[in-house]
Short mmCIF file of C-alpha atoms in Angstrom, two decimals:
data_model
loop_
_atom_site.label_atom_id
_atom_site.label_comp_id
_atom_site.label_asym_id
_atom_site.label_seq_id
_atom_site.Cartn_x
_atom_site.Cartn_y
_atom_site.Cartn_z
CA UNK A 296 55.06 45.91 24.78
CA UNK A 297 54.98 42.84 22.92
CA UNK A 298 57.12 41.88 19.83
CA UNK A 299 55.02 41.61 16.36
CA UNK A 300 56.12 38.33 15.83
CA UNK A 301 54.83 37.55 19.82
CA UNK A 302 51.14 39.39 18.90
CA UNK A 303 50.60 37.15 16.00
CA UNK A 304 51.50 34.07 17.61
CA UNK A 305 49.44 34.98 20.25
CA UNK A 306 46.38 35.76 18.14
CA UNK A 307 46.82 32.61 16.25
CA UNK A 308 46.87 30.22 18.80
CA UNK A 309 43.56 32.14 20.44
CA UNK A 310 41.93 31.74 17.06
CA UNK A 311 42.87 28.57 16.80
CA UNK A 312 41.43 27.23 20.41
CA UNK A 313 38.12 29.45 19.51
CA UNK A 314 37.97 27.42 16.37
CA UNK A 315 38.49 23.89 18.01
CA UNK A 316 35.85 25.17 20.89
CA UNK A 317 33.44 25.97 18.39
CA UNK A 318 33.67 22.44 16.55
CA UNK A 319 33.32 20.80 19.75
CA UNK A 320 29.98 22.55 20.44
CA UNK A 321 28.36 21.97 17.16
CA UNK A 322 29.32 17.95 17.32
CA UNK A 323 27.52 17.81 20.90
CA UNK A 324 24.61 19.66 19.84
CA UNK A 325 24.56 17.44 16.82
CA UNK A 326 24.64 14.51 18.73
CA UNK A 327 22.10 15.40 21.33
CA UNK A 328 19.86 15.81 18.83
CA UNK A 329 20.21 12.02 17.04
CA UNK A 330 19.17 11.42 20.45
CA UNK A 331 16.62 13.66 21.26
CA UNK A 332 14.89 12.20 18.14
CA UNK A 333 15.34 8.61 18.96
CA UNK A 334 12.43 7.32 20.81
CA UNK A 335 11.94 4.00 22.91
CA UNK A 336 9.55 1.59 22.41
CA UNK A 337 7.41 -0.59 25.21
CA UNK A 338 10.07 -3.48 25.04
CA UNK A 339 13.18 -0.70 25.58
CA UNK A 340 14.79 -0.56 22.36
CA UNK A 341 15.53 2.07 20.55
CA UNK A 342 14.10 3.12 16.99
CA UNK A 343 14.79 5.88 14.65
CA UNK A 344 11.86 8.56 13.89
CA UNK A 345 11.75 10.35 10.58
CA UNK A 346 13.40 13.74 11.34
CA UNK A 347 12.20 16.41 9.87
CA UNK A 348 14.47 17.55 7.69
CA UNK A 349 14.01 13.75 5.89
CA UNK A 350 9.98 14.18 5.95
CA UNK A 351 10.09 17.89 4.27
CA UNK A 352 12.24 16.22 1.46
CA UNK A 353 9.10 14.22 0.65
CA UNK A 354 7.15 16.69 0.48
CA UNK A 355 3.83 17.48 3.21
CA UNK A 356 0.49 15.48 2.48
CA UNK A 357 -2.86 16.57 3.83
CA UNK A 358 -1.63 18.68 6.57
CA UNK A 359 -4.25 20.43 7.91
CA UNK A 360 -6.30 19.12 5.03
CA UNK A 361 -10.28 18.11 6.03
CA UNK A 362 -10.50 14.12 5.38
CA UNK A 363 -13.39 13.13 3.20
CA UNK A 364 -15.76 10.80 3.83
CA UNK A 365 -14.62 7.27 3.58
CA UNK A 366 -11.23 6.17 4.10
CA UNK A 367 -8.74 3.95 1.60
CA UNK A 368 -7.39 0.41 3.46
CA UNK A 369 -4.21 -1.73 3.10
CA UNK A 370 -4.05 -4.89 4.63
CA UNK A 371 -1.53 -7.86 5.28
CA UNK A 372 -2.72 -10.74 6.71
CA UNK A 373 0.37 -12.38 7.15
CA UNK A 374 2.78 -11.72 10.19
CA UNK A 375 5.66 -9.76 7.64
CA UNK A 376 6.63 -6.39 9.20
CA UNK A 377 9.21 -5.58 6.66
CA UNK A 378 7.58 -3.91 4.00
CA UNK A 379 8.75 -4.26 0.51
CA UNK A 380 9.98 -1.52 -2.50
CA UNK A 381 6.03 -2.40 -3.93
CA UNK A 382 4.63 -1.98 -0.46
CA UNK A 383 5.81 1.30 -0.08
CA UNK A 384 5.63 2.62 -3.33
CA UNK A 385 1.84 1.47 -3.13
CA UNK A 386 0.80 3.50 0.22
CA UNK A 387 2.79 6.32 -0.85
CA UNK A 388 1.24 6.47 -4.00
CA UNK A 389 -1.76 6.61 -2.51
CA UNK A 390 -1.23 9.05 0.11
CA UNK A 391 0.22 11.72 -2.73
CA UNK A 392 -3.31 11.38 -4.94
CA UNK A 393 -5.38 11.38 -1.63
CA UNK A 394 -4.33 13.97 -0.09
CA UNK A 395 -7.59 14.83 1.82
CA UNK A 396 -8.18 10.77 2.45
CA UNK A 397 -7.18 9.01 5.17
CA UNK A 398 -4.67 5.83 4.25
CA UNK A 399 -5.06 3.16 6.49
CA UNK A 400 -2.34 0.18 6.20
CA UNK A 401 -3.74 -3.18 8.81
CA UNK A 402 -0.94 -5.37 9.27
CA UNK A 403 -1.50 -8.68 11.47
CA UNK A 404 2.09 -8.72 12.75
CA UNK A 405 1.52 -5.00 14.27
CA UNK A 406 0.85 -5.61 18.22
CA UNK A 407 -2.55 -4.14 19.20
CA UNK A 408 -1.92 -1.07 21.66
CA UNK A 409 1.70 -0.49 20.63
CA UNK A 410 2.33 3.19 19.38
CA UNK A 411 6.05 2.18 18.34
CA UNK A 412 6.65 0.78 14.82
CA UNK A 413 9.32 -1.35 14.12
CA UNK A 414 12.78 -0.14 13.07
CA UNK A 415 12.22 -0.17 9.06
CA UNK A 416 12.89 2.16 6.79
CA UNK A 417 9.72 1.57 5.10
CA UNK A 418 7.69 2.89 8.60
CA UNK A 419 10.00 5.68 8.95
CA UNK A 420 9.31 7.36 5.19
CA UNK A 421 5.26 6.36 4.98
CA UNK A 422 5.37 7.97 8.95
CA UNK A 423 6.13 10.87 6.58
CA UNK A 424 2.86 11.52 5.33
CA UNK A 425 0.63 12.68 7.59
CA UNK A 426 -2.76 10.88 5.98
CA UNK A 427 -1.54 7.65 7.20
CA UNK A 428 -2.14 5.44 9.89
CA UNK A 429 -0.96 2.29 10.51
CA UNK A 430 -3.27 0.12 13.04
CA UNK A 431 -3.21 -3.65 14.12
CA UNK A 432 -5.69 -5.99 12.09
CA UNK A 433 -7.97 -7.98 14.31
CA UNK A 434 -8.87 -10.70 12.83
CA UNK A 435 -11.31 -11.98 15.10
CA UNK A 436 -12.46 -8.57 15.77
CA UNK A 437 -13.30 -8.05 12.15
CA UNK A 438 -15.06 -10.48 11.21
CA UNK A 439 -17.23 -10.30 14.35
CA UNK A 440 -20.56 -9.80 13.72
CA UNK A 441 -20.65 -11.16 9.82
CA UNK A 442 -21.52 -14.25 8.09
CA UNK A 443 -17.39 -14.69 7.75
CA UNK A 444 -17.18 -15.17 11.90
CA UNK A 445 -17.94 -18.61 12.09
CA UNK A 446 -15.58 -19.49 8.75
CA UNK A 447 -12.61 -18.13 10.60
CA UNK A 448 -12.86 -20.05 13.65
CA UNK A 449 -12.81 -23.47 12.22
CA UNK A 450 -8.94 -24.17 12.15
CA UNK A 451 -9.06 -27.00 9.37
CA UNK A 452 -9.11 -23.56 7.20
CA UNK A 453 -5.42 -22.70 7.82
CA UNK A 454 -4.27 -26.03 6.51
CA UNK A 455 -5.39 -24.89 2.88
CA UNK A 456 -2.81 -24.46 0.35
CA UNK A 457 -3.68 -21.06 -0.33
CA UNK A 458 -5.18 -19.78 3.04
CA UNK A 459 -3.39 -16.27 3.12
CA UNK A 460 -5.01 -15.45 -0.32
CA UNK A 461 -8.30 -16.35 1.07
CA UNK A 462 -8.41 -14.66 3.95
CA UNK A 463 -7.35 -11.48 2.49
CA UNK A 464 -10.19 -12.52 0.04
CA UNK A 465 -12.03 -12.35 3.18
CA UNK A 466 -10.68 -9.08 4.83
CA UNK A 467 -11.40 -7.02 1.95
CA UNK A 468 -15.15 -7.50 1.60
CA UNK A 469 -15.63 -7.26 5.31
CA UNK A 470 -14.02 -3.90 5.14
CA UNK A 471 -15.97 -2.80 2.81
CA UNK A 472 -19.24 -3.94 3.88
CA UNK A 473 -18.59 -2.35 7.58
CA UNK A 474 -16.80 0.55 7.00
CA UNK A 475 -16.60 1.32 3.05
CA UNK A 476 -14.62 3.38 1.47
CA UNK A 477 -11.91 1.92 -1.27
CA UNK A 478 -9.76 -1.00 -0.89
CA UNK A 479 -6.28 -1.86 -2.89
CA UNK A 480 -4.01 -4.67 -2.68
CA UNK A 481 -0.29 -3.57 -1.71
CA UNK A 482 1.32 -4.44 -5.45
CA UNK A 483 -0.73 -1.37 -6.94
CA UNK A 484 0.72 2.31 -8.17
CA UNK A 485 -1.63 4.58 -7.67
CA UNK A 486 -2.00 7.27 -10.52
CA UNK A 487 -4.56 8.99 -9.65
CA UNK A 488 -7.69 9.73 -7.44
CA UNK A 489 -10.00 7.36 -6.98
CA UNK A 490 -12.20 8.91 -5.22
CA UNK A 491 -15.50 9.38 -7.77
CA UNK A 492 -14.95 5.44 -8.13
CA UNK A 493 -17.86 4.31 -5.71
CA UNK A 494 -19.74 1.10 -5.92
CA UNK A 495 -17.15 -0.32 -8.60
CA UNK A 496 -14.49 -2.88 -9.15
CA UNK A 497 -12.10 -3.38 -11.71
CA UNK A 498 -12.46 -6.19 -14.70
CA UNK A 499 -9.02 -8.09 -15.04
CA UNK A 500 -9.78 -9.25 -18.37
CA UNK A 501 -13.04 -9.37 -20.26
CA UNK A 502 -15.42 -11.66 -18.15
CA UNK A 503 -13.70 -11.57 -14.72
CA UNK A 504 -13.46 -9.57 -11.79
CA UNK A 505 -10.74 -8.76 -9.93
CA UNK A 506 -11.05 -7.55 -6.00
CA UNK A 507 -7.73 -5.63 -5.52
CA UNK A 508 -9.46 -2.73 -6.42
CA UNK A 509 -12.75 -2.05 -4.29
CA UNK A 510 -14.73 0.95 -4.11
CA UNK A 511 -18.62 0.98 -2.01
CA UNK A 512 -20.23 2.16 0.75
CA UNK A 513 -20.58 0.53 3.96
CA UNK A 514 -23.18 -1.84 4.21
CA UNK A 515 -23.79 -1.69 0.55
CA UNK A 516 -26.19 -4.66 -0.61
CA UNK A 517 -23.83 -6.36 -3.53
CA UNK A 518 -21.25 -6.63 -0.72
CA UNK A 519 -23.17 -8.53 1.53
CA UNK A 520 -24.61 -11.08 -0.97
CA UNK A 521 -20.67 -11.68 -1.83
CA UNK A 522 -19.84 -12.64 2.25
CA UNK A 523 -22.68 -14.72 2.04
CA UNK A 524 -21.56 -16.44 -1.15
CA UNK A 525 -18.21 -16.46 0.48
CA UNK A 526 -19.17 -18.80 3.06
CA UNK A 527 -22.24 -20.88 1.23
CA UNK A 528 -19.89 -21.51 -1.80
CA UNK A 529 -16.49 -21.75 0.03
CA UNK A 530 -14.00 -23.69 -1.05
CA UNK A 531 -10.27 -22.75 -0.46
CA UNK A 532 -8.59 -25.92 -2.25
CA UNK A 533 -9.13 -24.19 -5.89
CA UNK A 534 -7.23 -20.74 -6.43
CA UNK A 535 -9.09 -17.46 -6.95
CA UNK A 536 -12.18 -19.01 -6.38
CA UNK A 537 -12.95 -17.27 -3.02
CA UNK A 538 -11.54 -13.85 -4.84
CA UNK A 539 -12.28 -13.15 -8.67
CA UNK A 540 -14.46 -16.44 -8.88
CA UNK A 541 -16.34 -15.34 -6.09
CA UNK A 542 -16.90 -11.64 -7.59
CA UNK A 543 -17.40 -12.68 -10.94
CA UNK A 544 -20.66 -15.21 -10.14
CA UNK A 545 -21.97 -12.29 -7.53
CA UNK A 546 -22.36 -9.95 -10.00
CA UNK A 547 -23.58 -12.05 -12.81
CA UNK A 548 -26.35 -13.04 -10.44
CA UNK A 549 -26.66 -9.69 -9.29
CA UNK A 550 -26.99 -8.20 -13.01
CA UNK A 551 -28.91 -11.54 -14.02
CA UNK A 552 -26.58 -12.07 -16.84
CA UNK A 553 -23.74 -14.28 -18.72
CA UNK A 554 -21.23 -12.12 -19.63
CA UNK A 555 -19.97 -8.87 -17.78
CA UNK A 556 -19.32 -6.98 -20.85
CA UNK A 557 -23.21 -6.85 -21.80
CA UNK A 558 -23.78 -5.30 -18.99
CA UNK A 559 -20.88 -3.51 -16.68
CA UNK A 560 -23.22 -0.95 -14.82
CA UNK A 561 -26.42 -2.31 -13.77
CA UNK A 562 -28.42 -1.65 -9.77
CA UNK A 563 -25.84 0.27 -8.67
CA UNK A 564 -22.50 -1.20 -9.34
CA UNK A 565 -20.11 -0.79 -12.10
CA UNK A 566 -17.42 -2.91 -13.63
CA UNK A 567 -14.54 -1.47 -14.71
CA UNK A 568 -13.27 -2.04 -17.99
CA UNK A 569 -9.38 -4.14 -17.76
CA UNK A 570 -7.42 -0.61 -18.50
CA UNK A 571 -9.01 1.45 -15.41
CA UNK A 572 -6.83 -1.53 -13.16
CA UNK A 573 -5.49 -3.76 -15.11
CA UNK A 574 -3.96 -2.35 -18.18
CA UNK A 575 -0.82 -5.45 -18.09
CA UNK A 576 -2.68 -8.35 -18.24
CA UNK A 577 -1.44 -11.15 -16.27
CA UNK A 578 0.05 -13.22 -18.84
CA UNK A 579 2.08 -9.99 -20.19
CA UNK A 580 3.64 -9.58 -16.80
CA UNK A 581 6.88 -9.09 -17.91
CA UNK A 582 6.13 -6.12 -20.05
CA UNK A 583 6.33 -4.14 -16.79
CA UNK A 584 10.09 -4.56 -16.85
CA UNK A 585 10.31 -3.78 -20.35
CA UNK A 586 11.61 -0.48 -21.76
CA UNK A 587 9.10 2.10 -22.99
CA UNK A 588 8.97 5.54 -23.90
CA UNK A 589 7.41 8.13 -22.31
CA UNK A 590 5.06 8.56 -25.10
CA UNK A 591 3.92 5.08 -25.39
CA UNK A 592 3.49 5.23 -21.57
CA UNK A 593 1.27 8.07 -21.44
CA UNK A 594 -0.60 6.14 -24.36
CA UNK A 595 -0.89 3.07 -22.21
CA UNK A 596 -2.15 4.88 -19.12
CA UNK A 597 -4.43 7.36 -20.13
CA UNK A 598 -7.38 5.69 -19.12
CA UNK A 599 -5.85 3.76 -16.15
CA UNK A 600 -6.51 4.66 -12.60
CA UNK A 601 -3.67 2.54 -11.06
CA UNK A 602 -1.30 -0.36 -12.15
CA UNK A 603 -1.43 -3.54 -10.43
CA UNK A 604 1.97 -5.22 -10.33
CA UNK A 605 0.99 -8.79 -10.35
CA UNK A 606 3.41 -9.21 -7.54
CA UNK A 607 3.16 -12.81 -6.94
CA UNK A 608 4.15 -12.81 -10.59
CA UNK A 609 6.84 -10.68 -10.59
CA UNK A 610 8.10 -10.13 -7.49
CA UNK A 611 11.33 -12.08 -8.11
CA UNK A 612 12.32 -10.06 -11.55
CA UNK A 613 15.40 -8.15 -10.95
CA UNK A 614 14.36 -4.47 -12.01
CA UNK A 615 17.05 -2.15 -13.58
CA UNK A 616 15.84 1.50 -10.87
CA UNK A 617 17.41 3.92 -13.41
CA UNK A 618 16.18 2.71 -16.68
CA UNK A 619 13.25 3.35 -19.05
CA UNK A 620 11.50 -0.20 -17.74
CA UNK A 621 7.30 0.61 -17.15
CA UNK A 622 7.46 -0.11 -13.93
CA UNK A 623 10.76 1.44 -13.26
CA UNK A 624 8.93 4.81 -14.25
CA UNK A 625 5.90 4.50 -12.24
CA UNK A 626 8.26 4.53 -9.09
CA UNK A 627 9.85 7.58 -9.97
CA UNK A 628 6.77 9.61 -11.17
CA UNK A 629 4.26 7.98 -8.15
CA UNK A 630 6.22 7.06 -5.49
CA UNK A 631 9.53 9.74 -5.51
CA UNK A 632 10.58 9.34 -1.98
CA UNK A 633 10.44 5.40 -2.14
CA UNK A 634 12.35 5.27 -5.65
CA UNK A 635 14.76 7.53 -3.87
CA UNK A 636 15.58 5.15 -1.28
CA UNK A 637 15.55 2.31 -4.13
CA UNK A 638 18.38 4.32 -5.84
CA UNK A 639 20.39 4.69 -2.93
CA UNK A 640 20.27 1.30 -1.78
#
């Protein structure tokens, strides 16, 4: 028989190698999961997937949810693939107050055919939601078959100081007028749905419109006379005037009047009054990284559908994440998941 002191030992040093055995199994299986969920893209590199766990902390959108009629679009015309805080926040926004809509984001820069997305964070968490889709934009494709096809093709265009502008100018009504269905620029928070919106667009201030809000159905009359003014009236050497210029003159023609405010809902489309879109003006840009209480907020909103950002404005203002700033509270009561990651960064 073995001493006492012998047993124990024993015992301990069994425990002990049980103990070690069982931490060595958990680490492998830990690690052959990071790379079970790593997937490999046409070119052979390697990009992350949102895992699971990191999607349910987001919370599920639309699963299993019928998609209505008429989807929303995102585009960017230029050849970025590294979405921004705003970029995010925007589609995510989106996809929370549409959950039975699908969210389509066209980027330029995405290659046409490739199911792999780049390795960016911002991919990864709007891969989360289950509404949306991110596709190539086709340019050429696009415009195909539109009064806009022959504009594009002439390459004088591209030397224009502000040809990015204009051609998401362009984009935008040829969405709408092929496939309908509600448009946004990427520098909006979405607050709520948007969905009874159709045939409208938003007023930016009290006699012009603004096209990063668009709501019609495809082939819809009002869009089509604004492609044709886009290309019978084009000139891309002035700024805005292929976007709210252009707008603003269809609809006065349309309506037959001088001023939007006498009439804001006439044949079929309405105009929006500035607070449904636009409820910071332009000019008081900054006021979105002002403090303000949650009672003047709800104030300022109540009648406001979503908040454009004026990003081109703003985009370089440093914003405090955790403080009482507007804007600073529209991440964190629109876009959680993409304030979270702003807060941990």
């Amino acid at each position: 028989r073995m001493p006492k002191c012998l047993t124990k030992l024993t015992a301990g040093q069994l425990s002990h190698r049980l103990g070690s055995l069982f931490i060595l199994t958990v680490s492998f299986v830990f690690l052959l999961m990071i790379y079970w969920r790593r997937g490999v893209d046409g070119e052979g590199q390697f990009y992350s997937l949102p895992t699971q766990s990191v999607c349910g902390q987001f919370g599920p959108t639309a699963s299993g949810t019928p998609s209505q009629p008429g989807d929303m679009f995102f585009v960017e015309t230029s050849e970025q693939m590294d979405p921004s805080y705003l970029f995010t926040c925007s589609v995510e926004s989106a996809a929370r107050t549409h959950p039975g809509t699908r969210v389509v984001v066209l980027m330029k820069g995405l290659a046409s055919g490739n199911a792999s997305l780049p390795n960016h964070w911002g991919f990864s968490l709007l891969s989360c939601f289950s509404n949306v889709e991110f596709r190539s934009l086709d340019l050429q494709e696009l415009f195909s078959g539109t009064p806009l096809a022959k504009w594009y093709l002439q390459p004088e265009h591209q030397k224009e100081p502000y040809f990015l502008p204009v051609l998401s100018d362009a984009c935008r009504i040829t969405i709408m007028w092929k496939f309908g269905g509600i448009y946004l620029d990427t520098d909006f928070i979405v607050l709520r749905n948007l969905r009874n919106l159709t045939n409208s667009l938003g007023m930016q201030s009290q006699d012009v419109l603004n096209g990063a809000f668009l709501s019609f159905r495809p082939k819809h009359a009002f869009v089509e006379r604004c492609m044709q003014d886009f290309v019978e009236n084009y000139n891309g050497w002035i700024w805005a005037h292929q976007g709210p210029g252009l707008l603003t003159r269809v609809f006065k023609r349309w309506c037959s009047i001088s001023n939007i405010q006498t009439h804001m809902n006439c044949r079929g489309v309405r105009a929006l009054s500035p607070e449904a879109f636009y409820p910071i003006r332009w000019e008081d840009w900054k006021k979105l990284f002002h403090t303000i209480s949650s009672t003047e907020l709800h104030k300022l909103l109540r009648n406001t559908y979503a908040v454009h950002v004026w990003n081109k404005l703003s985009h370089g203002t440093r914003l405090e994440i955790t403080s009482q700033a507007l804007l600073a509270q529209l991440y964190s009561q629109f876009c959680p998941a993409t304030y979270a990651k702003m807060k941990e960064d």
